[in-house]
Coordinates of C-alpha atoms and ligand atoms in Angstrom, one line a residue:
X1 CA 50.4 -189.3 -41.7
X2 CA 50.2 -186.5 -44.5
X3 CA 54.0 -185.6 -44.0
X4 CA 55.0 -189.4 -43.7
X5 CA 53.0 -190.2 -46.9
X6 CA 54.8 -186.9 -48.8
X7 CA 58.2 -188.2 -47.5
X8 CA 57.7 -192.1 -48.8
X9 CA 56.3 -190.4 -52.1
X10 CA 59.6 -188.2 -52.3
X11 CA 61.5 -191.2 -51.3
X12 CA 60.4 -193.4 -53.9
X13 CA 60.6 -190.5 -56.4
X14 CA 64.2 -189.6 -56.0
X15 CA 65.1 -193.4 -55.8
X16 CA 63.4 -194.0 -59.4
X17 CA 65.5 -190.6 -60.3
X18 CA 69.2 -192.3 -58.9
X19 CA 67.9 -195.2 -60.5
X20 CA 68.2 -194.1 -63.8
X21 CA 70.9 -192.0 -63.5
X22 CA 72.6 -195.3 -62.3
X23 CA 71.3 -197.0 -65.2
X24 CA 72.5 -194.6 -67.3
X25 CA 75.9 -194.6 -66.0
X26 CA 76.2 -198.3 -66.4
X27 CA 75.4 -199.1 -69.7
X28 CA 76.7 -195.5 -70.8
X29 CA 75.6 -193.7 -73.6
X30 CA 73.7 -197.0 -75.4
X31 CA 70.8 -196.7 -72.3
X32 CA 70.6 -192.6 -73.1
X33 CA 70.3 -193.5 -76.8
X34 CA 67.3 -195.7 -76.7
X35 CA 65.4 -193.1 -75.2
X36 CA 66.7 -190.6 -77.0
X37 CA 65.1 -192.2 -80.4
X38 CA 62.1 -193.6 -78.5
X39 CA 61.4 -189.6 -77.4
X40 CA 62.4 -188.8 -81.0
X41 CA 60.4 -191.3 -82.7
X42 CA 57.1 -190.2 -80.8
X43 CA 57.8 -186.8 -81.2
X44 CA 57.5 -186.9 -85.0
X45 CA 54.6 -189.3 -84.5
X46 CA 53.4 -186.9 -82.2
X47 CA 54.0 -184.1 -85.0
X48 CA 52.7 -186.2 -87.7
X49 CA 49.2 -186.9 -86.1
X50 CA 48.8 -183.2 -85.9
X51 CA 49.7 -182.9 -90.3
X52 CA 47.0 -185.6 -90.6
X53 CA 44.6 -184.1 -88.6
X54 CA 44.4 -181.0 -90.1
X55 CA 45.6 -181.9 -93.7
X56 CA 42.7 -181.1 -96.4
X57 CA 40.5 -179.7 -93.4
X58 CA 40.3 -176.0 -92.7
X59 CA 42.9 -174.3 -90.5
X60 CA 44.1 -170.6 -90.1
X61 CA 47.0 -169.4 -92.3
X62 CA 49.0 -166.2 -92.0
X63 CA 52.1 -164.8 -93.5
X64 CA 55.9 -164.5 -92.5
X65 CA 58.4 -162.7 -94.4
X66 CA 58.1 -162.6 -97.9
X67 CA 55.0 -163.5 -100.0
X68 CA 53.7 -166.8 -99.6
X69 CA 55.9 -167.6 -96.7
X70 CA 53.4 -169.4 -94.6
X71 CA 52.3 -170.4 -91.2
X72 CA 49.4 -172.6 -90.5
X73 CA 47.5 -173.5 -87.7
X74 CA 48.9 -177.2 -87.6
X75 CA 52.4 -175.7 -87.8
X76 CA 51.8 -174.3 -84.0
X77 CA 49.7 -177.5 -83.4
X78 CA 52.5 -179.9 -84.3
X79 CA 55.6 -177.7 -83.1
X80 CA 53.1 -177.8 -79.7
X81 CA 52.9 -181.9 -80.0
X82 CA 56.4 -181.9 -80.6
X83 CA 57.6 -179.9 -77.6
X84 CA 55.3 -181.6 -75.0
X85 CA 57.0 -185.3 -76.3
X86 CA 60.3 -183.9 -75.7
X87 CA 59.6 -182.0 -72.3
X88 CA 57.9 -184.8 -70.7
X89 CA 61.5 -186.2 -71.0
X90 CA 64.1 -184.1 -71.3
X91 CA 62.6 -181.3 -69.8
X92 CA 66.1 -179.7 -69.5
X93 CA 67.3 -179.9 -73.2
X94 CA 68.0 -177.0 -75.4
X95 CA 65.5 -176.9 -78.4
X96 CA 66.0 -174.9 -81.6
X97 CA 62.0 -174.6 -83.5
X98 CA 61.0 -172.6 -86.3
X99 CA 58.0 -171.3 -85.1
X100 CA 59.5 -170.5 -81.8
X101 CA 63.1 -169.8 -81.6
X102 CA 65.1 -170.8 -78.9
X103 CA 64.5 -172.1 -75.7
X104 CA 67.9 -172.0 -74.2
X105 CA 69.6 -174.4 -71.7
X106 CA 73.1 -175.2 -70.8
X107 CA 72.5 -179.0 -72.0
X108 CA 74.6 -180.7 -73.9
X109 CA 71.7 -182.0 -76.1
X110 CA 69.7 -179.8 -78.5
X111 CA 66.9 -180.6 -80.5
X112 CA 66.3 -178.9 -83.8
X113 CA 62.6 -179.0 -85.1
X114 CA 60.3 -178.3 -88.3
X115 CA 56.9 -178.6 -87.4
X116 CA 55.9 -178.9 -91.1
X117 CA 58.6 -179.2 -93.5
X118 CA 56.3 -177.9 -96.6
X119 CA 53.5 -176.0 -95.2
X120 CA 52.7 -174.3 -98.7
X121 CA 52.2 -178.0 -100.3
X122 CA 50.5 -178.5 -97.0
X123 CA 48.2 -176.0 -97.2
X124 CA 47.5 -176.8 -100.5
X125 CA 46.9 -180.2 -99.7
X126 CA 49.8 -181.6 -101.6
X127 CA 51.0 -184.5 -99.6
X128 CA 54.5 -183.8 -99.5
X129 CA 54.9 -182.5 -96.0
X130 CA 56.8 -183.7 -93.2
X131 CA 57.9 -183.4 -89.6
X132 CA 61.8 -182.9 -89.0
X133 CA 63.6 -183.5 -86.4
X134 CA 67.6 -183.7 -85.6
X135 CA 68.8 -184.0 -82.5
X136 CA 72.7 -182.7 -81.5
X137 CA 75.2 -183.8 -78.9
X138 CA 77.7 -181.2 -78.1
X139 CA 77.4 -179.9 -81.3
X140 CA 77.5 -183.1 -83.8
X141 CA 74.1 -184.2 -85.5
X142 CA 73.8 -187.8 -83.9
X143 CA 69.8 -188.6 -84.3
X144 CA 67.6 -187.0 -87.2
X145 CA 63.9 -188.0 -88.3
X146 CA 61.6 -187.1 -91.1
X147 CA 58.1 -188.4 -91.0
X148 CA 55.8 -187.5 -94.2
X149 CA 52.4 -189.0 -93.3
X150 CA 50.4 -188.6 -95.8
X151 CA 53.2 -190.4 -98.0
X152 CA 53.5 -192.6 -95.3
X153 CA 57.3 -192.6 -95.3
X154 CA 59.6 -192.7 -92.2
X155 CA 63.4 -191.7 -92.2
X156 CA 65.3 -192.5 -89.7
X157 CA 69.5 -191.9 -89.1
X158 CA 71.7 -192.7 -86.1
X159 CA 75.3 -192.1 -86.1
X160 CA 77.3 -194.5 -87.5
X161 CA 74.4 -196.9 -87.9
X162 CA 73.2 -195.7 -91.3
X163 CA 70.1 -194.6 -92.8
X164 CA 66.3 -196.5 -93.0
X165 CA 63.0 -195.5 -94.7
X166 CA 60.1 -197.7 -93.0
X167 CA 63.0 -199.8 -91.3
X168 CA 64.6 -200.6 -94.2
X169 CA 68.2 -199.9 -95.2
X170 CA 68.5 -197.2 -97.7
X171 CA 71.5 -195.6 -100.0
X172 CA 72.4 -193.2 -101.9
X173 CA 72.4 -193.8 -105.6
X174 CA 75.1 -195.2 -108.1
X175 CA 74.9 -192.3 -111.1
X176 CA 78.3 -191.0 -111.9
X177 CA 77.6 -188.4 -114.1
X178 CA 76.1 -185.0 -114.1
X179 CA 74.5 -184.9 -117.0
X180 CA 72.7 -188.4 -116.4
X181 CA 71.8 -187.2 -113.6
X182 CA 68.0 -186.4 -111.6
X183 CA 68.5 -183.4 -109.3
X184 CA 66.3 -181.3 -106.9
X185 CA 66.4 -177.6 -105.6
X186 CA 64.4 -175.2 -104.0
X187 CA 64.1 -170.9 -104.3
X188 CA 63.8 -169.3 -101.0
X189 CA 61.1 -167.7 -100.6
X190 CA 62.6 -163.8 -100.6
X191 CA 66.0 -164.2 -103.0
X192 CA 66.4 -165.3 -106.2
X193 CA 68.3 -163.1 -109.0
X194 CA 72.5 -162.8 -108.0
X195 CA 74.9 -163.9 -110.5
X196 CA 75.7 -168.2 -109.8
X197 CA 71.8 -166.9 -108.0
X198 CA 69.3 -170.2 -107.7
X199 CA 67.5 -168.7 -110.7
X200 CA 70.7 -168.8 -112.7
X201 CA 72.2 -172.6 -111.7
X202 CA 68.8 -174.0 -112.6
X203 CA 68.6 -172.4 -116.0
X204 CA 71.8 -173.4 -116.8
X205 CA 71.1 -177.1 -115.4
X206 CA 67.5 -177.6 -117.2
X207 CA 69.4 -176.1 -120.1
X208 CA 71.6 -179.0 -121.0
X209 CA 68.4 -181.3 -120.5
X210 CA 69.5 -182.2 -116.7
X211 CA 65.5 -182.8 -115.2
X212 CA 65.9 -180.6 -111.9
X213 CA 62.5 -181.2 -109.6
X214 CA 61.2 -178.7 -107.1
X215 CA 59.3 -180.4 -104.2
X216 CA 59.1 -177.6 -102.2
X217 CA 60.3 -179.3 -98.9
X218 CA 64.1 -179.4 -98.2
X219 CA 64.0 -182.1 -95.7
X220 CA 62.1 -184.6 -98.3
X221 CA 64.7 -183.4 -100.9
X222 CA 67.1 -184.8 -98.3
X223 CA 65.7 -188.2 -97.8
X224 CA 65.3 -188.1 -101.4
X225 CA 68.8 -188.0 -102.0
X226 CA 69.1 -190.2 -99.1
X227 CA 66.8 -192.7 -101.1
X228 CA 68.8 -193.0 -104.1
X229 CA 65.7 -191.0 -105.8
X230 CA 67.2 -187.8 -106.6
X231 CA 71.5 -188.0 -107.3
X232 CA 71.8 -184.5 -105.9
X233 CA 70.2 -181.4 -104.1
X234 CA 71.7 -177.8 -103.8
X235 CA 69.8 -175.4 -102.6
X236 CA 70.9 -171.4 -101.4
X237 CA 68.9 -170.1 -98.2
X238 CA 68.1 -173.0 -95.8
X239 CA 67.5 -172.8 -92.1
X240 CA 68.7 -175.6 -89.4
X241 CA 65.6 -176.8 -88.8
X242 CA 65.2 -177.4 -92.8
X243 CA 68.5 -179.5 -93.5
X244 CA 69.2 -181.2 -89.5
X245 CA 67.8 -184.2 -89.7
X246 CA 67.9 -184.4 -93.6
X247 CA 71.6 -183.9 -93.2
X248 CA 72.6 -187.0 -91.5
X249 CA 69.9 -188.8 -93.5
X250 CA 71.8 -188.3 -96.4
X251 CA 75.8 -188.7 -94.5
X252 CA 74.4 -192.3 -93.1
X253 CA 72.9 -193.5 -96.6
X254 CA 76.4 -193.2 -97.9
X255 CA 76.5 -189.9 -99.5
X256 CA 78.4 -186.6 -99.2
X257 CA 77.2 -182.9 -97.5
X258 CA 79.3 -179.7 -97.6
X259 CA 78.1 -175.9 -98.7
X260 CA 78.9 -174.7 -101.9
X261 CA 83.0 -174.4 -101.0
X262 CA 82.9 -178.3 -100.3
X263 CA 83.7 -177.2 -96.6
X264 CA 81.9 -180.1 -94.2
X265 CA 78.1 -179.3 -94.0
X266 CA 77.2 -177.2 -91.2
X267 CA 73.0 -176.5 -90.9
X268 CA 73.9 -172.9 -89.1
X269 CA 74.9 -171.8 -92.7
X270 CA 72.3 -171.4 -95.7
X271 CA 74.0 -173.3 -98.7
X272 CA 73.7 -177.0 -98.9
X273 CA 74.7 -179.5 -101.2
X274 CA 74.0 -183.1 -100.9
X275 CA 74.9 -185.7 -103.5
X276 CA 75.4 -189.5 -104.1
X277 CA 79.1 -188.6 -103.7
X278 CA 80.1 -188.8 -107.3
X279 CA 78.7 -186.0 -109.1
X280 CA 79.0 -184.1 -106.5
X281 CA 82.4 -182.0 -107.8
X282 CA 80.6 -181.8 -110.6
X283 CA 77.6 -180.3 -109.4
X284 CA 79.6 -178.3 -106.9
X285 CA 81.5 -176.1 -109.7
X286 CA 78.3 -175.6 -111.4
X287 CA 76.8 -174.8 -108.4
X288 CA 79.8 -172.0 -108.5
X289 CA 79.4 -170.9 -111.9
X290 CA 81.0 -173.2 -114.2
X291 CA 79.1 -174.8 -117.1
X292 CA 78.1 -178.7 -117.3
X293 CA 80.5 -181.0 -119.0
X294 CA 79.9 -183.1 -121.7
X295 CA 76.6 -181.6 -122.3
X296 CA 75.2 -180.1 -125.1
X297 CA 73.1 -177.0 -124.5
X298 CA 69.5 -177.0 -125.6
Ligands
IPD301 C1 60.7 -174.5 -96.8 C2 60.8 -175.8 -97.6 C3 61.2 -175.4 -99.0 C4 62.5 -174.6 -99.1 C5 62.3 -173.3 -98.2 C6 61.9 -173.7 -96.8 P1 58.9 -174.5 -94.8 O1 60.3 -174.8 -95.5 O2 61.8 -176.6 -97.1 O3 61.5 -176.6 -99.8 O4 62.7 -174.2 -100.4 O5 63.5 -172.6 -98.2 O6 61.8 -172.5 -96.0 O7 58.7 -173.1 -94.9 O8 57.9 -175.3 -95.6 O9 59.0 -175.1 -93.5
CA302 CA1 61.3 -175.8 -93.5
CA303 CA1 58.3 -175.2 -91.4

């Protein structure tokens, strides 16, 4: 009766498997992309609860490379939320995470995750902090997330299907010029001084009276941009997990994303540049050491 009971139980399992592998095949990729933003969704939820949890309560912090570089408690805690959302359903996709590397597959799918996007602000208990999250198909960004909680905002892009904060349509802004413009960096933590160097471009920017905010997490600068809050965002030394889902936050809302060269944006190489479209020549040969036009300098 055991064995009978263990073969209807396989039976039924294997049927529910064809099932949806039928399902799949039917309606195609539309079927595989609901549940790929349903997992998504609840994994930055999942992430999210663990930011709110901990945020202004006490948690342990330790260093990474340079000074200040931090890792928190809830950084594990969410990246751990995070991974057990996604494995429950794609337990065979590759993943790409910043507090754990790799975990290598030969799928075509790979999810590449910041646990907390701002853990300093985090751990100072400034609320911008996020979870990021994009996800890949053979090699091209199709899905991406952010989720601040404490701000309460979530950004959401699919492919060709544009860009939403809180479900609502978002684009990128109308500004045409440089110098009217509101723009937003960053400074890695362990580079600064080269010549055209992030401490260099920001001088000369803030120098002809062009307001350039630090927020101290990439991925918000993204949906910033994204937003229609900020015009632009360069910044020098990102990481995937930093600029994946911000990246096709800011490609969906209707503006533009290459490195410093103006080649298309790739988040496996550390310069970014993400504008409303139309300064962003401008800012790019600043960005490569030419001066502002039309601006006086202060
Ligand atoms: C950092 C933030 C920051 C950027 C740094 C990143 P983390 O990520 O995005 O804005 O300037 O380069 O490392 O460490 O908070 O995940
Ligand atoms: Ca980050
Ligand atoms: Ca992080």
């Amino acid at each position: 009766n055991a064995i009978l009971l263990q073969l209807i139980v396989f039976k039924a399992f294997y049927k529910e498997k064809a099932a949806l592998i039928c399902k799949i095949k039917t309606n195609g990729i539309l079927y595989l992309c609901g549940m790929l933003k349903t997992t998504l969704l609840n994994a930055v939820n999942a992430g999210a609860n663990e930011i709110r949890r901990y945020y202004n309560g006490s948690f342990t912090i330790s260093n990474k490379e340079g000074i200040n570089n931090l890792v928190t408690e809830a950084d594990h805690a969410s990246e751990k939320a995070i991974f057990d959302v996604i494995k429950k359903e794609f337990p065979n996709h590759f993943i790409l995470s910043e507090e754990t590397g790799e975990i290598v597959t030969n799928s075509e799918y790979k999810w590449i995750i910041d646990p907390i996007d701002g853990t300093v602000n985090f751990a100072n208990g400034i609320p911008l902090c996020c979870v990021s999250i994009g996800v890949e198909h053979n090699g091209k960004m199709v899905l991406g997330a952010v989720y601040a909680p404490i701000l309460n905002e979530m950004y959401f892009a699919e492919t060709k299907k544009g860009a939403t904060l809180n479900d609502k349509k978002i684009q990128v802004s109308n500004k045409q010029e440089l110098v009217n413009s509101c723009l937003v960096t960053g400074f890695p933590y362990t580079y600064l001084d080269s010549p055209n160097g992030p401490l260099q471009i920001f001088e000369k920017l803030i120098r002809c009276g062009i307001p350039v905010r630090r927020l101290g997490s990439a991925a918000i600068d993204l949906c910033w941009v994204a937003a229609g809050r900020f015009d632009g965002f360069y910044e020098h030394k990102l990481a995937a997990w930093d600029s994946a889902a911000g990246f096709l936050l800011v490609k969906e809302a209707g503006g533009k994303i290459t490195d410093f060269k103006g080649n298309d944006f790739s988040p496996y190489q550390p310069h970014i540049l993400a504008t409303n479209g139309k300064i962003h020549e401008q800012l790019q040969a600043v960005v490569n050491g030419a001066q502002v036009k039309n601006a006086s300098s202060l």
